[in-house]
């Protein structure tokens, strides 16, 4: 070849990273109308129009990405976003990330993302976590509801975790009336 595509050698192999395919589809065939998908800082557009309206069209981008790192795919809203969809697949066709048009910008993460505890009071807090899952957190002291007036009071809890729940006015924690008898009113 005279000039290989950016990021590829003349045989079509990635110079760095792994080959992935980014597919942007418009179900009506009139482009993403200003919408874009930004992957790893590069903006991709679905700009191909169909020969006739109401015919799905796609733009396909073959790129190389370092899948050992956490990669952001940011969908940026355009007009008629309900017509938009996108996918990112590896060279085996496995979907790494995908999405559909939405009324607001959103981000999807894929690749070597780290999911970990994001609570800085936990033993295993990870400031470098890409995806926060506080169900993974561990603590030296018991966490729970420390308000004795709450329905889910935990006498063993040392630190309040804001999980306390309370009975509705006029009822106890089991849903029984504090005074009088329960009455059901049916309106027709």
Coordinates of N, CA and C in Angstrom, one line a residue:
X1 N 0.8 -1.2 0.0 CA 0.0 0.0 0.0 C 0.9 1.2 0.0
X2 N 0.3 2.3 -0.5 CA 1.1 3.6 -0.5 C 0.9 4.3 0.9
X3 N -0.3 4.4 1.3 CA -0.5 5.1 2.6 C -1.6 4.2 3.4
X4 N -1.2 3.7 4.5 CA -2.1 3.0 5.4 C -3.0 4.0 6.1
X5 N -4.2 3.5 6.4 CA -5.1 4.3 7.2 C -4.5 4.7 8.5
X6 N -4.9 5.8 9.1 CA -4.3 6.2 10.4 C -4.5 5.2 11.4
X7 N -3.4 4.8 12.1 CA -3.4 3.8 13.2 C -3.3 2.4 12.7
X8 N -3.2 2.2 11.4 CA -3.1 0.8 10.9 C -1.8 0.7 10.0
X9 N -1.3 -0.6 9.8 CA -0.2 -0.8 8.9 C -0.9 -1.1 7.5
X10 N -0.1 -1.4 6.5 CA -0.6 -1.7 5.2 C -1.4 -3.0 5.1
X11 N -1.2 -3.9 6.1 CA -2.0 -5.1 6.1 C -3.3 -5.0 6.9
X12 N -3.6 -3.7 7.4 CA -4.8 -3.5 8.1 C -4.7 -3.8 9.6
X13 N -3.5 -4.1 10.1 CA -3.3 -4.4 11.6 C -3.1 -3.1 12.4
X14 N -3.6 -3.1 13.6 CA -3.5 -1.9 14.5 C -2.0 -1.8 14.8
X15 N -1.5 -0.5 14.7 CA -0.2 -0.2 15.1 C 0.0 -0.2 16.7
X16 N -1.1 0.1 17.3 CA -1.2 0.1 18.8 C -2.7 -0.2 19.2
X17 N -2.9 -0.9 20.2 CA -4.2 -1.2 20.7 C -4.9 -2.4 19.9
X18 N -6.2 -2.5 20.1 CA -6.9 -3.6 19.5 C -7.9 -3.0 18.5
X19 N -8.2 -3.8 17.4 CA -9.2 -3.3 16.4 C -10.6 -3.4 17.0
X20 N -11.3 -2.3 16.8 CA -12.7 -2.2 17.2 C -13.5 -1.6 16.0
X21 N -14.8 -1.9 16.0 CA -15.7 -1.3 15.0 C -16.7 -0.4 15.7
X22 N -16.8 0.8 15.3 CA -17.9 1.7 15.8 C -18.9 1.9 14.8
X23 N -20.2 1.5 15.1 CA -21.3 1.6 14.1 C -22.3 2.6 14.6
X24 N -22.6 3.6 13.8 CA -23.6 4.6 14.2 C -24.7 4.4 13.2
X25 N -26.0 4.3 13.6 CA -27.1 4.0 12.8 C -28.2 5.0 13.0
X26 N -28.8 5.4 11.9 CA -30.0 6.2 12.0 C -31.2 5.5 11.3
X27 N -32.2 5.1 12.1 CA -33.3 4.3 11.6 C -34.1 4.9 10.5
X28 N -34.1 6.3 10.4 CA -34.9 6.9 9.4 C -34.0 7.2 8.1
X29 N -32.7 7.3 8.3 CA -31.9 7.5 7.2 C -31.5 8.9 6.8
X30 N -31.8 9.8 7.8 CA -31.5 11.2 7.5 C -30.4 11.8 8.4
X31 N -29.5 11.0 8.8 CA -28.3 11.3 9.7 C -28.7 11.5 11.1
X32 N -27.7 11.7 12.0 CA -28.0 12.0 13.4 C -28.4 13.4 13.7
X33 N -28.6 14.2 12.7 CA -29.1 15.6 12.8 C -28.4 16.4 13.9
X34 N -27.0 16.3 13.9 CA -26.3 17.1 14.9 C -25.8 16.2 16.1
X35 N -26.3 15.0 16.2 CA -25.9 14.1 17.3 C -24.5 13.5 17.0
X36 N -23.7 13.2 18.0 CA -22.4 12.6 17.8 C -22.1 11.5 18.8
X37 N -21.1 10.7 18.6 CA -20.6 9.8 19.6 C -19.1 10.1 19.7
X38 N -18.7 10.5 20.9 CA -17.3 10.7 21.2 C -16.7 9.5 21.9
X39 N -15.7 8.9 21.3 CA -15.0 7.7 21.9 C -13.6 8.1 22.0
X40 N -13.1 8.0 23.3 CA -11.7 8.2 23.6 C -11.3 9.6 23.1
X41 N -12.2 10.5 23.2 CA -11.9 11.9 22.8 C -12.0 12.2 21.3
X42 N -12.4 11.2 20.5 CA -12.5 11.4 19.1 C -14.0 11.5 18.7
X43 N -14.5 12.5 18.0 CA -15.9 12.7 17.7 C -16.2 11.9 16.4
X44 N -17.3 11.1 16.4 CA -17.8 10.4 15.3 C -19.2 10.8 14.9
X45 N -19.5 11.0 13.7 CA -20.8 11.5 13.2 C -21.4 10.4 12.3
X46 N -22.7 10.4 12.3 CA -23.5 9.5 11.4 C -24.0 10.5 10.3
X47 N -23.3 10.5 9.2 CA -23.6 11.6 8.2 C -24.1 11.0 6.9
X48 N -24.2 9.7 6.8 CA -24.7 9.1 5.5 C -26.2 9.2 5.5
X49 N -26.7 9.6 4.3 CA -28.2 9.7 4.2 C -28.6 8.5 3.2
X50 N -29.8 8.1 3.4 CA -30.4 7.0 2.6 C -30.9 7.6 1.3
X51 N -31.0 6.7 0.3 CA -31.5 7.1 -1.0 C -32.9 7.5 -0.9
X52 N -33.7 6.9 0.0 CA -35.1 7.2 0.2 C -35.3 7.3 1.7
X53 N -36.3 8.1 2.1 CA -36.5 8.3 3.6 C -37.1 7.0 4.2
X54 N -37.0 7.0 5.5 CA -37.4 5.8 6.3 C -36.7 4.6 5.9
X55 N -35.4 4.7 5.6 CA -34.5 3.6 5.3 C -33.3 3.7 6.2
X56 N -33.0 2.7 7.0 CA -31.9 2.8 8.0 C -30.6 2.9 7.2
X57 N -29.7 3.8 7.8 CA -28.4 3.9 7.3 C -27.4 3.9 8.4
X58 N -26.2 3.4 8.1 CA -25.1 3.3 9.2 C -23.8 3.9 8.6
X59 N -23.0 4.4 9.5 CA -21.6 4.8 9.3 C -20.8 3.9 10.1
X60 N -19.8 3.3 9.6 CA -18.9 2.3 10.3 C -17.5 2.9 10.3
X61 N -16.9 2.9 11.5 CA -15.6 3.3 11.7 C -14.7 2.2 12.2
X62 N -13.6 1.9 11.6 CA -12.7 0.9 12.1 C -11.5 1.6 12.7
X63 N -11.4 1.4 14.0 CA -10.3 2.1 14.8 C -9.6 1.2 15.7
X64 N -8.5 1.7 16.3 CA -7.7 0.9 17.2 C -7.8 1.6 18.6
X65 N -8.1 0.8 19.6 CA -8.2 1.4 21.0 C -7.5 0.5 21.9
X66 N -6.9 1.0 23.0 CA -6.3 0.3 24.0 C -7.3 -0.2 25.0
X67 N -7.8 -1.4 24.8 CA -8.9 -2.0 25.6 C -8.5 -2.3 27.0
X68 N -7.2 -2.2 27.4 CA -6.7 -2.4 28.7 C -7.0 -1.2 29.6
X69 N -7.4 -0.1 29.0 CA -7.7 1.1 29.7 C -9.2 1.3 29.7
X70 N -9.7 2.1 30.6 CA -11.1 2.5 30.7 C -11.4 3.5 29.6
X71 N -12.3 3.2 28.8 CA -12.6 4.1 27.6 C -14.1 4.7 27.8
X72 N -14.2 6.0 27.5 CA -15.5 6.6 27.5 C -16.1 6.7 26.1
X73 N -17.4 6.4 26.1 CA -18.2 6.6 24.9 C -19.3 7.6 25.3
X74 N -19.3 8.8 24.7 CA -20.2 9.8 25.1 C -21.2 10.1 24.0
X75 N -22.5 9.8 24.2 CA -23.5 10.1 23.2 C -23.9 11.5 23.4
X76 N -23.8 12.3 22.4 CA -24.2 13.7 22.4 C -25.5 13.9 21.6
X77 N -26.5 14.5 22.2 CA -27.8 14.6 21.6 C -27.9 15.4 20.3
X78 N -28.7 14.9 19.4 CA -29.0 15.6 18.2 C -30.5 15.6 18.0
X79 N -31.0 16.2 17.0 CA -32.5 16.2 16.7 C -32.9 14.8 16.3
X80 N -34.1 14.4 16.6 CA -34.7 13.1 16.3 C -33.9 12.0 16.8
X81 N -33.5 12.2 18.1 CA -32.6 11.2 18.8 C -33.2 9.8 18.9
X82 N -34.5 9.7 18.8 CA -35.2 8.3 18.9 C -34.8 7.5 17.7
X83 N -34.2 8.1 16.6 CA -33.8 7.3 15.5 C -32.4 6.8 15.6
X84 N -31.6 7.2 16.6 CA -30.2 6.9 16.7 C -29.9 5.7 17.5
X85 N -28.9 4.9 17.1 CA -28.4 3.8 17.9 C -26.9 3.7 17.5
X86 N -26.2 3.0 18.4 CA -24.7 2.8 18.2 C -24.2 1.6 18.9
X87 N -23.1 1.1 18.4 CA -22.5 -0.1 19.0 C -21.0 0.0 18.8
X88 N -20.3 -0.6 19.7 CA -18.8 -0.7 19.6 C -18.5 -2.2 19.8
X89 N -17.9 -2.8 18.8 CA -17.6 -4.3 18.9 C -16.1 -4.5 18.7
X90 N -15.6 -5.6 19.3 CA -14.2 -6.0 19.0 C -14.1 -6.8 17.7
X91 N -12.9 -7.2 17.4 CA -12.7 -7.9 16.1 C -13.4 -9.2 16.0
X92 N -13.9 -9.8 17.1 CA -14.6 -11.0 17.1 C -16.1 -10.8 17.0
X93 N -16.5 -9.5 17.0 CA -18.0 -9.2 17.0 C -18.6 -9.1 18.3
X94 N -17.9 -9.2 19.4 CA -18.4 -9.0 20.8 C -18.7 -7.6 21.0
X95 N -20.0 -7.3 21.5 CA -20.4 -5.9 21.8 C -19.7 -5.5 23.1
X96 N -18.9 -4.4 23.0 CA -18.2 -3.9 24.1 C -19.1 -2.8 24.8
X97 N -19.8 -2.0 24.0 CA -20.7 -1.0 24.5 C -21.7 -0.7 23.4
X98 N -22.9 -0.3 23.8 CA -23.9 0.1 22.8 C -24.9 1.0 23.5
X99 N -25.7 1.7 22.7 CA -26.7 2.5 23.2 C -27.7 3.0 22.2
X100 N -28.7 3.7 22.6 CA -29.7 4.3 21.7 C -29.8 5.8 22.0
X101 N -30.4 6.6 21.1 CA -30.5 8.0 21.3 C -31.3 8.3 22.6
X102 N -31.0 9.4 23.1 CA -31.7 9.8 24.4 C -31.8 11.4 24.4
X103 N -32.7 11.9 25.2 CA -33.0 13.3 25.3 C -31.8 14.0 26.0
X104 N -30.9 13.3 26.6 CA -29.8 14.0 27.3 C -28.5 13.2 27.0
X105 N -27.4 13.9 27.0 CA -26.1 13.4 26.8 C -25.8 12.3 27.9
X106 N -25.2 11.2 27.5 CA -24.9 10.2 28.5 C -23.5 9.5 28.2
X107 N -22.9 8.9 29.2 CA -21.6 8.3 29.0 C -21.7 6.8 29.3
X108 N -21.1 6.0 28.5 CA -20.9 4.6 28.7 C -19.4 4.3 28.8
X109 N -19.0 3.4 29.7 CA -17.6 3.0 29.9 C -17.4 1.6 29.5
X110 N -16.3 1.3 28.9 CA -15.9 0.0 28.5 C -14.4 -0.2 28.5
X111 N -14.0 -1.4 28.3 CA -12.5 -1.7 28.3 C -12.1 -2.1 29.7
X112 N -10.9 -1.8 30.1 CA -10.4 -2.2 31.4 C -10.8 -1.3 32.5
X113 N -12.0 -1.0 32.7 CA -12.5 -0.2 33.7 C -12.5 -0.9 35.1
X114 N -12.2 -0.1 36.1 CA -12.1 -0.6 37.5 C -13.4 -0.2 38.2
X115 N -14.1 -1.3 38.7 CA -15.2 -1.1 39.5 C -14.8 -1.3 41.0
X116 N -15.1 -0.3 41.9 CA -14.7 -0.5 43.2 C -15.4 0.5 44.1
X117 N -15.1 0.5 45.4 CA -15.7 1.3 46.5 C -15.3 2.7 46.3
X118 N -16.3 3.6 46.4 CA -16.1 5.0 46.2 C -16.3 5.8 47.5
X119 N -16.5 5.1 48.6 CA -16.8 5.8 49.9 C -15.4 6.0 50.6
X120 N -15.0 7.3 50.7 CA -13.7 7.5 51.3 C -13.6 7.2 52.8
X121 N -14.7 6.8 53.4 CA -14.6 6.4 54.8 C -14.4 4.8 55.0
X122 N -14.4 4.1 53.8 CA -14.3 2.7 53.8 C -12.9 2.2 53.9
X123 N -12.6 1.0 54.3 CA -11.3 0.4 54.4 C -10.7 0.3 53.0
X124 N -11.6 0.0 52.0 CA -11.1 -0.4 50.7 C -11.5 0.7 49.6
X125 N -11.5 2.0 50.1 CA -11.8 3.1 49.2 C -10.8 3.1 48.1
X126 N -11.2 3.3 46.8 CA -10.4 3.4 45.7 C -10.6 4.7 44.9
X127 N -9.7 5.6 45.1 CA -9.9 6.9 44.5 C -9.7 6.8 42.9
X128 N -9.1 5.7 42.5 CA -8.9 5.5 41.0 C -10.0 4.7 40.4
X129 N -11.1 4.4 41.1 CA -12.2 3.6 40.5 C -12.8 4.4 39.4
X130 N -13.1 3.7 38.3 CA -13.8 4.3 37.2 C -15.3 4.2 37.4
X131 N -15.7 3.1 38.0 CA -17.2 2.9 38.2 C -17.3 2.7 39.7
X132 N -18.2 3.5 40.3 CA -18.3 3.4 41.8 C -19.5 2.4 42.1
X133 N -19.1 1.4 43.0 CA -20.1 0.5 43.5 C -19.9 0.4 45.0
X134 N -20.6 1.1 45.8 CA -20.4 1.2 47.2 C -20.9 -0.1 48.0
X135 N -21.6 -1.0 47.2 CA -21.9 -2.3 47.8 C -20.6 -3.1 48.1
X136 N -19.5 -2.7 47.4 CA -18.2 -3.4 47.6 C -17.4 -2.9 48.8
X137 N -17.9 -1.8 49.4 CA -17.1 -1.2 50.5 C -17.1 -2.1 51.7
X138 N -16.0 -2.0 52.5 CA -15.9 -2.7 53.8 C -15.5 -1.6 54.8
X139 N -15.9 -1.9 56.0 CA -15.7 -0.9 57.1 C -15.2 -1.6 58.3
X140 N -14.4 -0.8 59.1 CA -13.9 -1.4 60.4 C -15.0 -1.4 61.4
X141 N -16.0 -0.5 61.3 CA -17.1 -0.4 62.3 C -18.4 -0.7 61.5
X142 N -19.3 -1.2 62.3 CA -20.6 -1.6 61.7 C -21.4 -0.4 61.2
X143 N -21.9 -0.4 60.0 CA -22.7 0.7 59.4 C -24.2 0.3 59.5
X144 N -25.0 1.3 59.6 CA -26.5 1.0 59.7 C -27.2 2.2 60.2
X145 N -28.5 1.9 60.6 CA -29.3 3.0 61.1 C -29.1 3.1 62.6
X146 N -28.7 4.2 63.1 CA -28.4 4.4 64.5 C -29.5 5.2 65.3
X147 N -30.6 5.5 64.6 CA -31.7 6.2 65.3 C -32.7 5.2 65.9
X148 N -32.7 5.1 67.2 CA -33.6 4.1 67.9 C -35.1 4.3 67.6
X149 N -35.5 5.5 67.1 CA -36.9 5.7 66.8 C -37.2 5.2 65.4
X150 N -36.2 4.7 64.6 CA -36.5 4.3 63.2 C -37.0 2.8 63.2
X151 N -37.7 2.5 62.2 CA -38.2 1.1 62.1 C -37.0 0.1 61.9
X152 N -36.0 0.5 61.3 CA -34.9 -0.4 61.0 C -33.6 -0.1 61.8
X153 N -33.8 0.3 63.1 CA -32.8 0.6 64.0 C -31.9 -0.6 64.1
X154 N -30.6 -0.4 64.1 CA -29.6 -1.5 64.2 C -28.7 -1.2 65.5
X155 N -28.9 -1.9 66.5 CA -28.2 -1.6 67.8 C -26.7 -1.9 67.6
X156 N -26.3 -2.7 66.6 CA -24.9 -3.0 66.4 C -24.2 -1.9 65.6
X157 N -25.0 -1.0 65.0 CA -24.4 0.0 64.1 C -23.6 1.0 64.9
X158 N -22.4 1.4 64.5 CA -21.6 2.4 65.1 C -21.7 3.7 64.3
X159 N -21.8 3.6 63.0 CA -21.8 4.7 62.1 C -23.1 4.7 61.3
X160 N -23.8 5.8 61.3 CA -25.1 5.9 60.6 C -24.8 6.0 59.1
X161 N -25.5 5.2 58.3 CA -25.3 5.1 56.9 C -26.5 5.8 56.1
X162 N -27.3 6.5 56.8 CA -28.5 7.2 56.2 C -29.5 6.3 55.6
X163 N -29.6 5.1 56.2 CA -30.6 4.1 55.7 C -31.8 4.0 56.6
X164 N -32.0 4.9 57.6 CA -33.1 4.8 58.5 C -34.4 5.0 57.8
X165 N -35.4 4.2 58.2 CA -36.8 4.3 57.6 C -37.7 4.5 58.8
X166 N -38.8 5.2 58.6 CA -39.7 5.6 59.6 C -41.2 5.2 59.2
X167 N -42.0 5.0 60.2 CA -43.4 4.6 60.0 C -44.1 5.9 59.5
X168 N -45.2 5.7 58.7 CA -46.0 6.8 58.3 C -46.7 7.4 59.5
X169 N -47.1 8.6 59.5 CA -47.8 9.3 60.6 C -49.1 8.5 60.9
X170 N -49.3 8.2 62.2 CA -50.5 7.5 62.7 C -50.3 6.0 62.6
X171 N -49.2 5.5 62.2 CA -49.0 4.0 62.1 C -47.7 3.6 62.8
X172 N -47.6 2.3 63.2 CA -46.4 1.8 63.7 C -45.6 1.2 62.5
X173 N -44.4 0.7 62.9 CA -43.5 0.2 61.8 C -44.1 -1.0 61.1
X174 N -45.0 -1.7 61.7 CA -45.7 -2.9 61.0 C -46.9 -2.5 60.2
X175 N -47.2 -1.1 60.2 CA -48.3 -0.7 59.4 C -49.6 -0.7 60.1
X176 N -49.6 -0.9 61.5 CA -50.8 -0.9 62.3 C -51.1 0.5 62.8
X177 N -52.4 0.8 62.9 CA -52.9 2.1 63.4 C -52.4 2.2 64.8
X178 N -52.0 3.5 65.2 CA -51.6 3.7 66.6 C -52.8 4.0 67.4
X179 N -53.9 4.5 66.8 CA -55.1 4.7 67.5 C -56.3 4.5 66.6
X180 N -57.3 3.9 67.2 CA -58.5 3.6 66.3 C -58.4 2.4 65.5
X181 N -59.2 2.3 64.5 CA -59.2 1.1 63.6 C -59.0 1.6 62.2
X182 N -58.3 0.7 61.4 CA -58.1 1.1 60.0 C -59.4 1.2 59.2
X183 N -59.5 2.1 58.3 CA -60.7 2.2 57.5 C -60.3 2.3 56.0
X184 N -61.0 1.6 55.2 CA -60.8 1.6 53.7 C -61.9 2.3 53.1
X185 N -61.6 3.3 52.3 CA -62.6 4.1 51.5 C -62.4 3.8 50.1
X186 N -63.5 3.4 49.4 CA -63.5 3.1 48.0 C -64.4 4.1 47.3
X187 N -63.8 4.9 46.3 CA -64.5 5.8 45.6 C -64.8 5.3 44.2
X188 N -66.0 5.4 43.8 CA -66.4 4.9 42.4 C -66.9 6.0 41.6

